[in-house]
Tab-separated table of C-alpha atoms in Angstrom:
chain	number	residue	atom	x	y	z
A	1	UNK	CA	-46.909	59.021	-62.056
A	2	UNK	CA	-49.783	56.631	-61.863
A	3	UNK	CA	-49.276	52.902	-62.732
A	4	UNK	CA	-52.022	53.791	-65.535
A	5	UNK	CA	-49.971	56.213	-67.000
A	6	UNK	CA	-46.446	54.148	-66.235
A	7	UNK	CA	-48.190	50.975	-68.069
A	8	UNK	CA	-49.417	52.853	-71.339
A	9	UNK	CA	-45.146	54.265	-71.126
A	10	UNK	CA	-43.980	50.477	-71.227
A	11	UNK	CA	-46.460	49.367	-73.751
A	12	UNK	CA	-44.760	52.207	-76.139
A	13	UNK	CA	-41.646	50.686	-75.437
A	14	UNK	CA	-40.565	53.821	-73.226
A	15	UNK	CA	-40.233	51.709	-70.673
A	16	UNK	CA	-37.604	48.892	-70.467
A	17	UNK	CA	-38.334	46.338	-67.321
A	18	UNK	CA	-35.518	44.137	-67.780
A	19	UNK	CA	-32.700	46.494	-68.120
A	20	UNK	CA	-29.595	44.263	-69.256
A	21	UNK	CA	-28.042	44.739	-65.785
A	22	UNK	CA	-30.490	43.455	-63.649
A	23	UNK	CA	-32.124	40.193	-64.926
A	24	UNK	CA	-32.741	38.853	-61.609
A	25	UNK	CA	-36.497	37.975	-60.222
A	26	UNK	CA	-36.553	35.945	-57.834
A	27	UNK	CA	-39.932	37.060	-56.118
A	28	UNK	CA	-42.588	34.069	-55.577
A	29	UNK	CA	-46.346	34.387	-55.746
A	30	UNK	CA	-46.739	35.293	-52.093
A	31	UNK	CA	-44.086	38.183	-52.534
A	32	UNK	CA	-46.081	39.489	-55.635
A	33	UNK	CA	-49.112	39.061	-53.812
A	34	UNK	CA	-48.257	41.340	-51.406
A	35	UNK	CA	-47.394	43.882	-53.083
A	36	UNK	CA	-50.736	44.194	-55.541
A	37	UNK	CA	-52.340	44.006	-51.644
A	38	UNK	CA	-50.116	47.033	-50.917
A	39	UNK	CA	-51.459	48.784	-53.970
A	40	UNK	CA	-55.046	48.134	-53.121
A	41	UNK	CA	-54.726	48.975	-49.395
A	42	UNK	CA	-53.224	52.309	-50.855
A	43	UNK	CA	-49.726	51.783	-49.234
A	44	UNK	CA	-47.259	53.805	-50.696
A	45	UNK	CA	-44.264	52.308	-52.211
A	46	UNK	CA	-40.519	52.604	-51.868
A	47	UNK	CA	-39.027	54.960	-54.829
A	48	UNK	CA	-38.525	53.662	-58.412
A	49	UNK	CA	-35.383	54.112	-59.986
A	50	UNK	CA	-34.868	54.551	-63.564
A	51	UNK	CA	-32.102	55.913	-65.723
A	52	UNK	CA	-32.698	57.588	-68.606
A	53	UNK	CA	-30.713	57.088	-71.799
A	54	UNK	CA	-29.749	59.097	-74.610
A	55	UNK	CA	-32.456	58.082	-76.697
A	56	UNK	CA	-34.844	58.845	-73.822
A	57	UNK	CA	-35.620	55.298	-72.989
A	58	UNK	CA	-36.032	54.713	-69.124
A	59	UNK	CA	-34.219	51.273	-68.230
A	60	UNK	CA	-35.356	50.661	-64.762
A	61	UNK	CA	-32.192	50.719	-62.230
A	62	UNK	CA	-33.770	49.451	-58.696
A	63	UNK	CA	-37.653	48.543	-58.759
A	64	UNK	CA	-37.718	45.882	-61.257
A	65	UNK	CA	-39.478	43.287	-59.447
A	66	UNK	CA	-42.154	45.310	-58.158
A	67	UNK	CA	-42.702	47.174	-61.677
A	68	UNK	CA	-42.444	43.355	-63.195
A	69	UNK	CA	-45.008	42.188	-60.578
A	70	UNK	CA	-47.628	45.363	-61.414
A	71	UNK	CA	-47.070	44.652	-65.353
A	72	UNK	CA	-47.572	41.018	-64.934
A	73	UNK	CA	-50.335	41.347	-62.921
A	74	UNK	CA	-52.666	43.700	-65.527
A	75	UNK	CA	-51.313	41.022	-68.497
A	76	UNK	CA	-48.803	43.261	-69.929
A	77	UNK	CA	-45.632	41.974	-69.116
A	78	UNK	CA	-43.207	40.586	-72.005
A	79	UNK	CA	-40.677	38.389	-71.742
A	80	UNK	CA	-37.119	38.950	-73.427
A	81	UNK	CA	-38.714	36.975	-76.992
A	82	UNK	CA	-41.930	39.065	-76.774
A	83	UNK	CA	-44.192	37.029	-75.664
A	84	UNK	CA	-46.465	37.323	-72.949
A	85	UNK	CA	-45.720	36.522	-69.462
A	86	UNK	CA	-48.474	34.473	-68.052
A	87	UNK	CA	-50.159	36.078	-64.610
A	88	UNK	CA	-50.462	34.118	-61.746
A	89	UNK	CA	-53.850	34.319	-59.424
A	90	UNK	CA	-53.248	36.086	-56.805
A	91	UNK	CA	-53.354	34.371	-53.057
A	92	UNK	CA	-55.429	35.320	-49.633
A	93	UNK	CA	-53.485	37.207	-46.985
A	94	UNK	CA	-54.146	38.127	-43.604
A	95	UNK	CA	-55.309	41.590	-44.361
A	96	UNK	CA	-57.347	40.788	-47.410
A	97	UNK	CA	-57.960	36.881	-47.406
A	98	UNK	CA	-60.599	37.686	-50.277
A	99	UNK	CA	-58.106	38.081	-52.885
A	100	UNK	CA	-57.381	34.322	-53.267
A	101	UNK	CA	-57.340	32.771	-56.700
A	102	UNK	CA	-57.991	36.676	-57.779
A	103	UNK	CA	-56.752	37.793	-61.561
A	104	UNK	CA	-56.721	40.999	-62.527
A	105	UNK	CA	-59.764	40.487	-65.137
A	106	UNK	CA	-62.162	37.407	-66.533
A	107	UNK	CA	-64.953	37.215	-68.600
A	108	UNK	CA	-64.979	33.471	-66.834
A	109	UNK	CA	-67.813	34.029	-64.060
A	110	UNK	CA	-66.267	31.008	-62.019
A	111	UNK	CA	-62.802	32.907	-61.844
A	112	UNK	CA	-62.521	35.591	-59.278
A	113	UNK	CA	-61.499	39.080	-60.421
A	114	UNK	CA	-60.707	42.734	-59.364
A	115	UNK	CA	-64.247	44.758	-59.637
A	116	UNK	CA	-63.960	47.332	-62.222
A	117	UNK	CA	-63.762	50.031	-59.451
A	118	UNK	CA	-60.616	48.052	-57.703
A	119	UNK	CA	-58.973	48.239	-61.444
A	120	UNK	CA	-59.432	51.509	-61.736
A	121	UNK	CA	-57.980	52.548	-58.119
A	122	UNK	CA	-55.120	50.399	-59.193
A	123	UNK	CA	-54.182	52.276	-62.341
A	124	UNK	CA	-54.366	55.588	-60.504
A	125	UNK	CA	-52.347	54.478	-57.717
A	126	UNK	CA	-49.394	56.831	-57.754
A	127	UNK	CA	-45.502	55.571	-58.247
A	128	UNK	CA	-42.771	57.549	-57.022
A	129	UNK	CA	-39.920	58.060	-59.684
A	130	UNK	CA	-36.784	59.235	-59.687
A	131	UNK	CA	-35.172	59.776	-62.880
A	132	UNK	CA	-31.220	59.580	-63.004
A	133	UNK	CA	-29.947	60.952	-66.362
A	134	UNK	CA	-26.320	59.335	-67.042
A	135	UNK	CA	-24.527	58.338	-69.934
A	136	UNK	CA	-25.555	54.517	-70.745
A	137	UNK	CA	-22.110	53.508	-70.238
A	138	UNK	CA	-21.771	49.749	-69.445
A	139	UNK	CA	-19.802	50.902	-66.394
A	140	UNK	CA	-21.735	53.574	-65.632
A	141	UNK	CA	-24.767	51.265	-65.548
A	142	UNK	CA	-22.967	48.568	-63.543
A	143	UNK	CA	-21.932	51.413	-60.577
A	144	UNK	CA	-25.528	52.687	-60.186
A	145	UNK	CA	-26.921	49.665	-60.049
A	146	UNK	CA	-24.410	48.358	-57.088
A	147	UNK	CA	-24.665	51.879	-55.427
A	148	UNK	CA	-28.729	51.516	-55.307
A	149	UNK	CA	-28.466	47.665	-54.186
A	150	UNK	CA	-25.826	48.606	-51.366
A	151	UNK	CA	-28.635	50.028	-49.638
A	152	UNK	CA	-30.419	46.626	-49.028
A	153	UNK	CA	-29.786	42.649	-50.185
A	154	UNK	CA	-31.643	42.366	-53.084
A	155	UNK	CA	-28.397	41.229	-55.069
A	156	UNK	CA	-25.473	38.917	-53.905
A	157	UNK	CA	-22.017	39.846	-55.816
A	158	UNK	CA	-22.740	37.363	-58.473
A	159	UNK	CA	-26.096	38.299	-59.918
A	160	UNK	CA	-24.531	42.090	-60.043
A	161	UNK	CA	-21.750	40.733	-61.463
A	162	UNK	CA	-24.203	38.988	-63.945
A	163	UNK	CA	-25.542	42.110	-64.524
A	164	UNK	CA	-22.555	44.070	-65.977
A	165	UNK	CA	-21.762	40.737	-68.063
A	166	UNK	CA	-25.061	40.600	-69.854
A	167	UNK	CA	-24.674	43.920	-70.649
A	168	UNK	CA	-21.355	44.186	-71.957
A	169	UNK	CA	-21.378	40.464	-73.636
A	170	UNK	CA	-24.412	38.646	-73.274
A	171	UNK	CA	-23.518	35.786	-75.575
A	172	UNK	CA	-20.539	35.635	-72.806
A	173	UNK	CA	-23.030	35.392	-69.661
A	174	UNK	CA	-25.114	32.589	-71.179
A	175	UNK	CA	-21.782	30.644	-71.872
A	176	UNK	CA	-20.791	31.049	-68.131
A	177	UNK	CA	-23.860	30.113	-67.218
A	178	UNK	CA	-24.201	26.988	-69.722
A	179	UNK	CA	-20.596	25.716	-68.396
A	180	UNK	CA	-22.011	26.291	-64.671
A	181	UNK	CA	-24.639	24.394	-65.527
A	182	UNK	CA	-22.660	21.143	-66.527
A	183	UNK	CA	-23.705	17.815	-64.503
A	184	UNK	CA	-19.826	16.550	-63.788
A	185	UNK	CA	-19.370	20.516	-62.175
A	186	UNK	CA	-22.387	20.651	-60.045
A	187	UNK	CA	-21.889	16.956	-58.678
A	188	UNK	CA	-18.235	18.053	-57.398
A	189	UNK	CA	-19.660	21.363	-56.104
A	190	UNK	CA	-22.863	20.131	-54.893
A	191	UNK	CA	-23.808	23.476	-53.440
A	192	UNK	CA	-26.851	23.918	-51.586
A	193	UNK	CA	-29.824	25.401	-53.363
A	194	UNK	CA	-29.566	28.777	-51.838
A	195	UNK	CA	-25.896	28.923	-52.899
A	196	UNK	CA	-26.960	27.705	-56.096
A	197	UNK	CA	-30.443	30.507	-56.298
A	198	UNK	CA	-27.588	33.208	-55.628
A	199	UNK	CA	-25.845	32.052	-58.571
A	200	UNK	CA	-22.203	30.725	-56.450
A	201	UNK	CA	-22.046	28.148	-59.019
A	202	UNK	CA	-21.725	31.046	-61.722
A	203	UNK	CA	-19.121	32.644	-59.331
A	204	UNK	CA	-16.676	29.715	-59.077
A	205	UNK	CA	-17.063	28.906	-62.808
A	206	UNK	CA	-16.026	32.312	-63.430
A	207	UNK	CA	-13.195	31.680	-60.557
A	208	UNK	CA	-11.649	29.181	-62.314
A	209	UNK	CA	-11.531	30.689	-65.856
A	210	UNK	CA	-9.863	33.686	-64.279
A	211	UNK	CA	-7.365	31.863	-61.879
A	212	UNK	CA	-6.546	28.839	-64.043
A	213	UNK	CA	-3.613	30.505	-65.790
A	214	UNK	CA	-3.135	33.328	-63.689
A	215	UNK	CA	0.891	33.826	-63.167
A	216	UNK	CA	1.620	32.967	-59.559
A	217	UNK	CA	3.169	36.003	-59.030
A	218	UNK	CA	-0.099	37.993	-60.057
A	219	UNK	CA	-2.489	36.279	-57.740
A	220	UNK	CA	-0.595	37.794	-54.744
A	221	UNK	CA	-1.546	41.455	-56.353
A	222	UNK	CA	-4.992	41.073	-56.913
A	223	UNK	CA	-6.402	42.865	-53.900
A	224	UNK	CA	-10.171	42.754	-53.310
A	225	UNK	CA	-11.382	39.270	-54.828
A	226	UNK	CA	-14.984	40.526	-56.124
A	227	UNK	CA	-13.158	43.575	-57.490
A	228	UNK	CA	-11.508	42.130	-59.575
A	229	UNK	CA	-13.344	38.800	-60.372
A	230	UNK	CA	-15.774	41.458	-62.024
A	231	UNK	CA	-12.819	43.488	-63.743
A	232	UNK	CA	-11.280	40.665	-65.146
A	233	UNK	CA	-14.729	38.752	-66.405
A	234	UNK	CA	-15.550	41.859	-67.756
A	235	UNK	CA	-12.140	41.635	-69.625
A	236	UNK	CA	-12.641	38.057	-71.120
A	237	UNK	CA	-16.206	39.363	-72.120
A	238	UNK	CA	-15.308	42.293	-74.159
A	239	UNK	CA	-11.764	40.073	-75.635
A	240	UNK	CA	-12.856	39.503	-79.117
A	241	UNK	CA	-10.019	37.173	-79.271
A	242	UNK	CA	-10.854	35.149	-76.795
A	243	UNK	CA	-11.011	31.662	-77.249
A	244	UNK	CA	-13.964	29.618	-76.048
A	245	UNK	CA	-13.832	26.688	-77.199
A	246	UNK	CA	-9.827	26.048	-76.022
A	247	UNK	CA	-12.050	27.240	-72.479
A	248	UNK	CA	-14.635	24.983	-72.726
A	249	UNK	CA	-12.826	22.143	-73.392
A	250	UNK	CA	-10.409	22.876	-70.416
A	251	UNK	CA	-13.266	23.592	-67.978
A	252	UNK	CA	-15.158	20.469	-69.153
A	253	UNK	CA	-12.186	17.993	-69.249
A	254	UNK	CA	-11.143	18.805	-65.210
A	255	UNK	CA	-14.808	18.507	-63.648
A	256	UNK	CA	-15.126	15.182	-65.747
A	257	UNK	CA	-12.079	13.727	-63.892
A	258	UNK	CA	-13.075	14.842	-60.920
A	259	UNK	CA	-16.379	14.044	-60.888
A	260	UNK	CA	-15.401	10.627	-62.161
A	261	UNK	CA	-12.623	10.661	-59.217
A	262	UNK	CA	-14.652	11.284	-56.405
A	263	UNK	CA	-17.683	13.631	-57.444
A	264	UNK	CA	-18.001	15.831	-54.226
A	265	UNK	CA	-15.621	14.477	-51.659
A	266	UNK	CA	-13.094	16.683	-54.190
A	267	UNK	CA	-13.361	19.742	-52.482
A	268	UNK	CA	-14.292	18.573	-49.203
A	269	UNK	CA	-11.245	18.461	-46.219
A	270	UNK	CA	-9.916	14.875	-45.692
A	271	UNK	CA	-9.338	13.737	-42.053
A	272	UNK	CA	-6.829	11.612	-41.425
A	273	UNK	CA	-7.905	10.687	-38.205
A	274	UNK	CA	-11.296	9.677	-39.330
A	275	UNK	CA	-9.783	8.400	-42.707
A	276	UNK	CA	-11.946	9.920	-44.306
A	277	UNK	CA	-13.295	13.184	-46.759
A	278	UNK	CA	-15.991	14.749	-44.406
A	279	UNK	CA	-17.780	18.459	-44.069
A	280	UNK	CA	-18.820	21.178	-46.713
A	281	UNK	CA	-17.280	21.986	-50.000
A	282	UNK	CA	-13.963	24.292	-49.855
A	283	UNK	CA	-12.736	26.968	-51.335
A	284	UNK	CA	-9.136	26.147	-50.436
A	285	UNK	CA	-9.753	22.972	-51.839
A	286	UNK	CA	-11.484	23.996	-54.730
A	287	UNK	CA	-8.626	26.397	-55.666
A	288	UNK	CA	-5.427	23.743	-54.973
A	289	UNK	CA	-7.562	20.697	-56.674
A	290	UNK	CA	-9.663	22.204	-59.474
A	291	UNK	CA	-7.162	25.112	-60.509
A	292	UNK	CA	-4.248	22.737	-59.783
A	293	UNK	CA	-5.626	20.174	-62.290
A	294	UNK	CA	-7.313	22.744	-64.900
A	295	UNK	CA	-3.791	24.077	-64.982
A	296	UNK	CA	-2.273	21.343	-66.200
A	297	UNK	CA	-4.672	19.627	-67.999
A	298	UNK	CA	-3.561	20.333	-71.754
A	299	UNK	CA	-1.504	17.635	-70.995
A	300	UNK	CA	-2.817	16.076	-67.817
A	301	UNK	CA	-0.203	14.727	-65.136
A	302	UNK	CA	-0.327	10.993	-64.477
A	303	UNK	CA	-3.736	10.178	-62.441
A	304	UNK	CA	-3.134	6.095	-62.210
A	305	UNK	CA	0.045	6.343	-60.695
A	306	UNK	CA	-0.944	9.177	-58.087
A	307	UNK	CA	-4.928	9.682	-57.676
A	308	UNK	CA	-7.109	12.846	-57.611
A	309	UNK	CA	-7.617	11.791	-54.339
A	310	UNK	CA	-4.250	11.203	-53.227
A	311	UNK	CA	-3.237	13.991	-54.038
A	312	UNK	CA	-5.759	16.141	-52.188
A	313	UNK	CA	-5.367	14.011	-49.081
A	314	UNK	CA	-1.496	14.894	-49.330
A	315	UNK	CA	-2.786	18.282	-49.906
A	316	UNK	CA	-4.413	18.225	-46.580
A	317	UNK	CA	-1.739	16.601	-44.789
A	318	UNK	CA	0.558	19.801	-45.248
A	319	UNK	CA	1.262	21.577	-42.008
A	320	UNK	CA	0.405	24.405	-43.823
A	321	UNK	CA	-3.288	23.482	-43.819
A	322	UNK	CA	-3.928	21.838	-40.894
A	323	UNK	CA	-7.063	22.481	-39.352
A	324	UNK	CA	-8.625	25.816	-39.227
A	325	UNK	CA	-6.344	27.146	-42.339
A	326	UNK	CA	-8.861	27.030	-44.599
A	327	UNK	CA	-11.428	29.538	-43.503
A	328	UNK	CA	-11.240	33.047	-41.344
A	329	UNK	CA	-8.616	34.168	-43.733
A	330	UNK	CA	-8.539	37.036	-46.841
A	331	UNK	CA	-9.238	35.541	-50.054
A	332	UNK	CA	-5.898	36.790	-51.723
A	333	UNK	CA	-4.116	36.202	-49.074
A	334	UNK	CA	-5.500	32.146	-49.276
A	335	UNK	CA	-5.409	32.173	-53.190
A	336	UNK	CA	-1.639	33.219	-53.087
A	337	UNK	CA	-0.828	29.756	-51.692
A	338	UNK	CA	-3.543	27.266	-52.396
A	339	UNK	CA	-3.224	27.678	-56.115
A	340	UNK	CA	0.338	27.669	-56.998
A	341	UNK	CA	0.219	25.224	-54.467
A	342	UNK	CA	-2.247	22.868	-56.421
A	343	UNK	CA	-0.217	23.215	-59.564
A	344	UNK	CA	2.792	22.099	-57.969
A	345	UNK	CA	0.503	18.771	-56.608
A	346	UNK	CA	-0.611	18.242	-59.958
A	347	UNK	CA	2.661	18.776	-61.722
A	348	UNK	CA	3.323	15.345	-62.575
């Protein structure tokens, strides 16, 4: 099909480009750039995926930032209000250095734009699409889209993970993503900003909701830790019972403490030696001192007599984690001592 014929599709609303499982573009100007210099070079383009729904509506499954890029290039583009998205100029590349500062159309002399004949080879540049006819199932949905992105690295756990959540709950997503996005959280995490691009700080928001009053017994039995952070999310999502506010308070209550007890050097490993917190934030450490605390902290345990920091120090001082415990070993495996552990520290 060419992009002529694909954009006149989207601006009927056949055609939805943000499908509610994949949400995620990340691609700069450069990236984008390339690609509308693929297009005019008459490079062909890796397959478009798009699954068509019962009401014959094609939600795209794998090809979303390159259809986004074409549709925001040619002005057509909305954004999830309606609105349009704004093109950016284009900038020079090796191969075609002339297409700096380039838009796709301006009645503004001193703005470079495509000629009318470059337009019109773009809109009959042919797009390859495959058309996968399912049942627009959440899970359904959720299992193509991680089947296509196995192929590649377009997606990180999380922003699939993302994916299924906005479309089972979305209300539920932007509530994760508020909560991951509170200051006292962040400042104990402080995770780097590719951690934080590939949406981590979602993931261990949404590790700490699910773990906090897990049964001890039950951690031990859940297998594949991605598997079933996304089965259980997905769980609190569609709970209509669920209670968010009794949540929130819990999840905003622990990172305030800990921020105010020693913002990052929380979930870092303390060296006695040294005498001192040093290195990288933890998982083990977020899972014995977060979860520890968040479990108890309807009715906190008694931080002026022993510290937040105290007790992660004599957290570290087990033989159990001496050095080199903490990393090289299976999630569950880890998760089935660090956090009944960390309730036990923060038991009184």
């Amino acid at each position: 099909m060419s992009i002529g014929e694909f954009t006149n599709l989207y601006r009927d609303g056949e055609v939805d480009a943000h499908p509610e499982f994949q949400r995620i573009f990340r691609w700069d100007t450069m990236q984008r750039t390339r690609l509308i210099e693929s297009i005019l070079l008459g490079i062909p383009l890796p397959s478009i995926f798009v699954a068509q729904s019962d009401d014959g509506i094609w939600d795209i499954v794998d090809g979303v930032q390159r259809i986004s890029t074409i549709l925001q290039f040619q002005g057509v583009l909305k954004d999830d209000e309606g609105k349009a998205v704004k093109p950016d100029p284009l900038l020079g590349t090796d191969l075609l250095p002339s297409l700096e500062s380039v838009v796709w159309e301006s009645d503004d002399s001193s703005i470079p734009s495509l000629t009318r004949a470059q337009r019109l080879d773009f809109k009959r540049f042919k797009l390859n699409l495959n058309i996968v006819k399912r049942e627009s199932s959440i899970q359904s949905k959720y299992d193509l889209f991680q089947r296509l992105n196995s192929y590649g690295s377009q997606a990180t756990p999380q922003e699939v993970r993302s994916c299924v959540l906005i479309g089972s709950n979305r209300d539920f997503y932007y509530w994760i993503k508020e909560l991951a996005s509170n200051e006292n959280f962040l400042s104990t995490v402080a995770l780097s900003e590719r951690l934080l691009n590939e949406q981590y700080h979602l993931e261990l928001a949404l590790r700490f909701l699910v773990f906090r009053q897990l049964p001890s017994a039950a951690i031990s039995t859940i297998g594949n830790l991605g598997e079933y952070l996304t089965a259980a999310s997905l769980a609190m999502a569609l709970d209509s019972s669920f209670d968010y506010d009794a949540q929130t308070s819990a999840f905003v209550e622990t990172f305030r403490i800990l921020d105010e007890a020693g913002s990052d050097q929380v979930f870092k490993r303390w060296s006695t030696g040294k005498n001192r917190f040093q290195g990288a934030f933890l998982n083990t450490a977020f899972e014995v001192v977060a979860m520890g605390l968040g479990y108890h902290i309807d009715a906190p345990p008694n931080l002026k007599e022993v510290s937040v920091l105290d007790r992660a120090k004599a957290f570290w001082s087990t033989e159990t984690y001496s050095a080199g415990f903490a990393t090289g070993v299976r999630a569950d495996t880890r998760m089935a001592k660090s956090i009944p552990l960390g309730r036990e520290i923060f038991a009184k």
